[in-house]
Short mmCIF file of C-alpha atoms and ligand atoms in Angstrom, two decimals:
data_model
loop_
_atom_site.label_atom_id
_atom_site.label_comp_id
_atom_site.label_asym_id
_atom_site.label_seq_id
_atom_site.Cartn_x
_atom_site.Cartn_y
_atom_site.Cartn_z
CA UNK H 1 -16.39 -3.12 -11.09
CA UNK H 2 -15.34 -0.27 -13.19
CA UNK H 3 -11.65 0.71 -11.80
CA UNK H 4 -9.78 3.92 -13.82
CA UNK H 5 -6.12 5.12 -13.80
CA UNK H 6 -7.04 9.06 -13.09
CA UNK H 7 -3.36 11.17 -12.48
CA UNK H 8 -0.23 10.14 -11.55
CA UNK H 9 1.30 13.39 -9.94
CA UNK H 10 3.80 14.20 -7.61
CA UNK H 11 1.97 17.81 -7.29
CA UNK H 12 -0.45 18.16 -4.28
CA UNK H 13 -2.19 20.46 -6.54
CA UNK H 14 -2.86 17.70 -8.85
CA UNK H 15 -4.32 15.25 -6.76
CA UNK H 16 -7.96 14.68 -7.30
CA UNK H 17 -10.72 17.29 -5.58
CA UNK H 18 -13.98 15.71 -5.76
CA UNK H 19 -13.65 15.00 -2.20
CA UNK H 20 -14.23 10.88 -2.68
CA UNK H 21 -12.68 8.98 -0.09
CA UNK H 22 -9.03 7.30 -0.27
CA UNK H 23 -7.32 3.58 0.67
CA UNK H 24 -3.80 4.44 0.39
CA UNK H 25 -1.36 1.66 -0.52
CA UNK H 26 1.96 1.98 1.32
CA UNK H 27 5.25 -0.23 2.07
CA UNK H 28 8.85 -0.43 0.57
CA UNK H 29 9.74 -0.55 -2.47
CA UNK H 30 8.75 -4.14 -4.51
CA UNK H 31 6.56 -5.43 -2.17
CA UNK H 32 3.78 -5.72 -4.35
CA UNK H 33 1.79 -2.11 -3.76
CA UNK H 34 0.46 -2.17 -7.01
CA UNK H 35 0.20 -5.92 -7.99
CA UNK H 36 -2.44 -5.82 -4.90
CA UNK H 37 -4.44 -3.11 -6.15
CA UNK H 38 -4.57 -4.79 -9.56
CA UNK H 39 -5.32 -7.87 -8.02
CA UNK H 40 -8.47 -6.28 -5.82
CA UNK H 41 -9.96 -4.46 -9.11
CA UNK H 42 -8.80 -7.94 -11.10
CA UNK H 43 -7.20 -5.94 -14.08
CA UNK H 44 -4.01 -7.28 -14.39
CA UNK H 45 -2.49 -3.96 -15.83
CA UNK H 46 -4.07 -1.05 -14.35
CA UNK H 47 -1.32 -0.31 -11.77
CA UNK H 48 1.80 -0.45 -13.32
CA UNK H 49 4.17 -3.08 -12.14
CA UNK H 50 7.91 -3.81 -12.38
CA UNK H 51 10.97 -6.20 -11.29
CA UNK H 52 12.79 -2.54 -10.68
CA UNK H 53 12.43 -1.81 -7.08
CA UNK H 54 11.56 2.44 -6.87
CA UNK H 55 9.21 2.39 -10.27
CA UNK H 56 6.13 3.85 -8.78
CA UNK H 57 7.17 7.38 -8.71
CA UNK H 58 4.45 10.08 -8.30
CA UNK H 59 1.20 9.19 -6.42
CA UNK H 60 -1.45 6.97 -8.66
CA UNK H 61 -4.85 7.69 -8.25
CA UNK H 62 -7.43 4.92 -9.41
CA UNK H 63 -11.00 5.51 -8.99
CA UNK H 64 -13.04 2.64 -8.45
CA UNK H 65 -16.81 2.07 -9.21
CA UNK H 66 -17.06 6.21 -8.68
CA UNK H 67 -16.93 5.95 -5.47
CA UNK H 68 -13.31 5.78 -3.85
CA UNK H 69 -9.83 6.23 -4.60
CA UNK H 70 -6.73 3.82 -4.50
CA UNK H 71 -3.92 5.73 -3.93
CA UNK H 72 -0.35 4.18 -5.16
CA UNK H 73 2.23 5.88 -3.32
CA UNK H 74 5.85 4.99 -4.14
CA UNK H 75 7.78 2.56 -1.82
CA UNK H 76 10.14 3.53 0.28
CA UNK H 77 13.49 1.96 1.49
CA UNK H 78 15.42 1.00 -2.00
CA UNK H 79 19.06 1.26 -1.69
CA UNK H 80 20.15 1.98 -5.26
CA UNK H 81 17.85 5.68 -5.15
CA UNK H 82 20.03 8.59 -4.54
CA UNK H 83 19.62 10.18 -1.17
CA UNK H 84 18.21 13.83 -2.72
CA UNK H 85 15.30 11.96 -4.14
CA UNK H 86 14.74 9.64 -0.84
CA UNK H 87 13.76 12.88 0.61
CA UNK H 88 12.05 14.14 -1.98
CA UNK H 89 9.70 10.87 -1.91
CA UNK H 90 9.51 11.06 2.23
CA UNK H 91 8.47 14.67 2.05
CA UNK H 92 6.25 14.09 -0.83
CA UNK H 93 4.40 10.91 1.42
CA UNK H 94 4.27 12.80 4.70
CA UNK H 95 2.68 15.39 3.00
CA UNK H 96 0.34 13.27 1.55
CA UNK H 97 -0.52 11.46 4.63
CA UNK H 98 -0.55 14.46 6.73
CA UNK H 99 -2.89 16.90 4.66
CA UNK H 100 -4.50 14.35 2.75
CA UNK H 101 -8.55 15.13 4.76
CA UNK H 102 -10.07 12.64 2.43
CA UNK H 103 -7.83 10.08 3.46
CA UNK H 104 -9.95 7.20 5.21
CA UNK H 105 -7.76 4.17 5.55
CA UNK H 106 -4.05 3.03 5.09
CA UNK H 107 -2.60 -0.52 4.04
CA UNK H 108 0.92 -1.09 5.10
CA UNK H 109 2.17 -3.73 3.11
CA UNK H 110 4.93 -5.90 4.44
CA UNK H 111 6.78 -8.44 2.56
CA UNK H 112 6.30 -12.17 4.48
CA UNK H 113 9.98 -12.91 3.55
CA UNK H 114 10.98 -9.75 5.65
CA UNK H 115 8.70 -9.28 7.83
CA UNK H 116 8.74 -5.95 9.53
CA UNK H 117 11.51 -3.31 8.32
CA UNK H 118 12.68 -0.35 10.41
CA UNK H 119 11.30 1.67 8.15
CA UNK H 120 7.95 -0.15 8.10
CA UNK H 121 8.04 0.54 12.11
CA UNK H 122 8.83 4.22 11.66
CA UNK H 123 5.83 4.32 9.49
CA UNK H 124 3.28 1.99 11.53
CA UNK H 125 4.22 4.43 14.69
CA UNK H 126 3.33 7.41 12.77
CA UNK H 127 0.40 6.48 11.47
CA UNK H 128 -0.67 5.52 15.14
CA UNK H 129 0.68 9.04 16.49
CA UNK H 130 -1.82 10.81 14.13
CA UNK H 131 -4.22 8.18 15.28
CA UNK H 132 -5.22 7.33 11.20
CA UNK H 133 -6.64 4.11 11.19
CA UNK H 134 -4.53 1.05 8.90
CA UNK H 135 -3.83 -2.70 8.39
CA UNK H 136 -0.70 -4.98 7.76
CA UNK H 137 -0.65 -6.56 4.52
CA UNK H 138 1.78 -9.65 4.47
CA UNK H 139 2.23 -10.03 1.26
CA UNK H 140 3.78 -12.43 -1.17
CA UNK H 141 2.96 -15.48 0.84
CA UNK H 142 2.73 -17.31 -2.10
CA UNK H 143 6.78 -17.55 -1.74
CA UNK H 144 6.34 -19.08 1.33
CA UNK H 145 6.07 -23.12 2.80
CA UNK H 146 3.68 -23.55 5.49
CA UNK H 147 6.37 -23.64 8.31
CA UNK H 148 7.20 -20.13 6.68
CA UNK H 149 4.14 -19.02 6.70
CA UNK H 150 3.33 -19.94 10.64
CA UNK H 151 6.67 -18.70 11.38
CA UNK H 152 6.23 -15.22 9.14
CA UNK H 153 2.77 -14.35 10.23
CA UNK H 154 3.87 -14.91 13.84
CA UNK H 155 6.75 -12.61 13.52
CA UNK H 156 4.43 -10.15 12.09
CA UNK H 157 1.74 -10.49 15.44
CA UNK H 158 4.27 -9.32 17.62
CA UNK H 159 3.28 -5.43 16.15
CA UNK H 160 0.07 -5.94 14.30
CA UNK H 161 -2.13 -8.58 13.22
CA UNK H 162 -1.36 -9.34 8.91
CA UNK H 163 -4.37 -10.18 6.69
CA UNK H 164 -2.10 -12.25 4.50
CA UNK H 165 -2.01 -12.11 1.03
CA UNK H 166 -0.60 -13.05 -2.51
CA UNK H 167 -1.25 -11.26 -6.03
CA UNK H 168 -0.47 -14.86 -7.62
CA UNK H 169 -3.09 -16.98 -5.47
CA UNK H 170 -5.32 -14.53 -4.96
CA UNK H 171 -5.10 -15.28 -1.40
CA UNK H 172 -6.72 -12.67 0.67
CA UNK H 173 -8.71 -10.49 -1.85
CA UNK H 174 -11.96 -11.34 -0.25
CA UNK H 175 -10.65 -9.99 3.42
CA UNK H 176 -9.08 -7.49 1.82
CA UNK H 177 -12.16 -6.05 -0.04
CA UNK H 178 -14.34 -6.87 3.08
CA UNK H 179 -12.28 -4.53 5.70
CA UNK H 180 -12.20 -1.67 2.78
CA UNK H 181 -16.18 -2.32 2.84
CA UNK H 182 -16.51 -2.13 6.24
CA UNK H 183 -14.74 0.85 6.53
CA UNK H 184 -16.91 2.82 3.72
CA UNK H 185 -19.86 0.38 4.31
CA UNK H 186 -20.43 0.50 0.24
N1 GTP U 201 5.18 -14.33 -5.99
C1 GTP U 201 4.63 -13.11 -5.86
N2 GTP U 201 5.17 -12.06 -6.50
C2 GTP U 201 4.60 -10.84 -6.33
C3 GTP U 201 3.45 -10.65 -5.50
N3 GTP U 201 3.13 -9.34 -5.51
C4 GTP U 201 4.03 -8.72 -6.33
N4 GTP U 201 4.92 -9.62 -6.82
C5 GTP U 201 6.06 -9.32 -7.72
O1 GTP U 201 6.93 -8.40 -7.05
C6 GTP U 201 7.44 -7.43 -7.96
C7 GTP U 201 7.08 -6.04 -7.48
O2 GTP U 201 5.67 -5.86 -7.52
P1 GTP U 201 5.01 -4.41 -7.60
O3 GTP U 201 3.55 -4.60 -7.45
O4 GTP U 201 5.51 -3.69 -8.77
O5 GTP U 201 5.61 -3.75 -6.26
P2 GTP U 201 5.47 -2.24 -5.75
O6 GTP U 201 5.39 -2.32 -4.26
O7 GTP U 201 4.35 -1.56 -6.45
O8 GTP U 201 6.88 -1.64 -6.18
P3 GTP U 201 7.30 -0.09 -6.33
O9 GTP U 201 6.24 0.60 -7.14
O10 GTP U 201 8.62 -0.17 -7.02
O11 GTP U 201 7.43 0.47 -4.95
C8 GTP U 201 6.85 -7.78 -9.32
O12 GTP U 201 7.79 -8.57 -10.03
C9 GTP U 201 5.60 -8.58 -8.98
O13 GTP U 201 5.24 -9.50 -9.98
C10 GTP U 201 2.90 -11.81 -4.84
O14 GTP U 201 1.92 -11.74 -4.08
N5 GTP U 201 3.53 -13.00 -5.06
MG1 MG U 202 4.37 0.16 -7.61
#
């Protein structure tokens, strides 16, 4: 698989116009948006990564095989980011989301620890309201014992069923890459 950082922009302008379609990444900040998309193309560096919650700024574009887009978008929900730029990121999302035509599917990526955030609500109700069509990510369930786990992914059912996942195991990259299949039957 040939996967390629294109444009990081924050510009709708910028973003890419040869019409391919697009699985956007999206959750709070540090839950592990771009450690999944490096672990689906299994380059351990294409999306950048960081310990410092807010780092994906602008919206990463990575083509893959010529054919589709992952689309990075920065997390949403860290505390330490000044409120003027919080809006600036929610705006900059929405907008995305809502104008975006070659948009085709969504991941909302939950952390297992957490579970579901308000914010992750807010988000999974909006993306229903515009009826676009997504799946829950639990994520990080590497961190978790099995008790966890059963307990987590139950927690999770009560809004959406969670393909679970973890960037260390590798855990859920084949059900991953199969609903992204299924929805662009590759
Ligand atoms: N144990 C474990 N750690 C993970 C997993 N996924 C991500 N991490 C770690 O969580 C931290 C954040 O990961 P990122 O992939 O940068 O998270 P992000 O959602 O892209 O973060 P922002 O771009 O800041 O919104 C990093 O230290 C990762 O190594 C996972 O499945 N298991
Ligand atoms: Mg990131």
């Amino acid at each position: 698989m040939k996967a390629e950082f294109v444009r990081g922009t924050s510009h709708p302008e910028q973003f890419p116009a040869d019409g391919l379609p697009e699985v956007a990444f999206l959750g709070r900040s540090n839950v592990g948006k771009s450690s999944l998309i490096n672990a689906l193309v299994g380059q351990k560096g294409l999306a950048f990564t960081s310990n410092t919650p807010g780092r994906t700024q602008s919206i990463n574009f990575y083509r893959i095989d010529g054919k589709l887009y992952f689309v990075d978008l920065p997390g949403y929900g860290y505390a330490k980011v000044p409120v003027a730029s919080k809006n600036e990121w929610a705006r900059l999302i929405e907008h995305y989301l809502q104008e975006r035509s070659t948009l085709s599917i969504s991941f909302l990526i939950l952390d297992a620890r957490r579970g579901w955030m308000e914010k992750d609500l807010d988000l999974k109700m909006w993306l229903e309201s515009r009826n676009h069509p997504y799946f829950v990510i639990a994520s990080k369930i590497d961190k978790l014992n099995q008790k966890e786990e059963r307990q987590s992914l139950q927690a999770i059912r009560e809004h959406a069923e969670p393909l679970p996942f973890s960037a260390v195991t590798g855990r859920g990259v084949r059900e991953i890459w199969q609903a992204i299949t299924k929805t662009h039957q590759r």
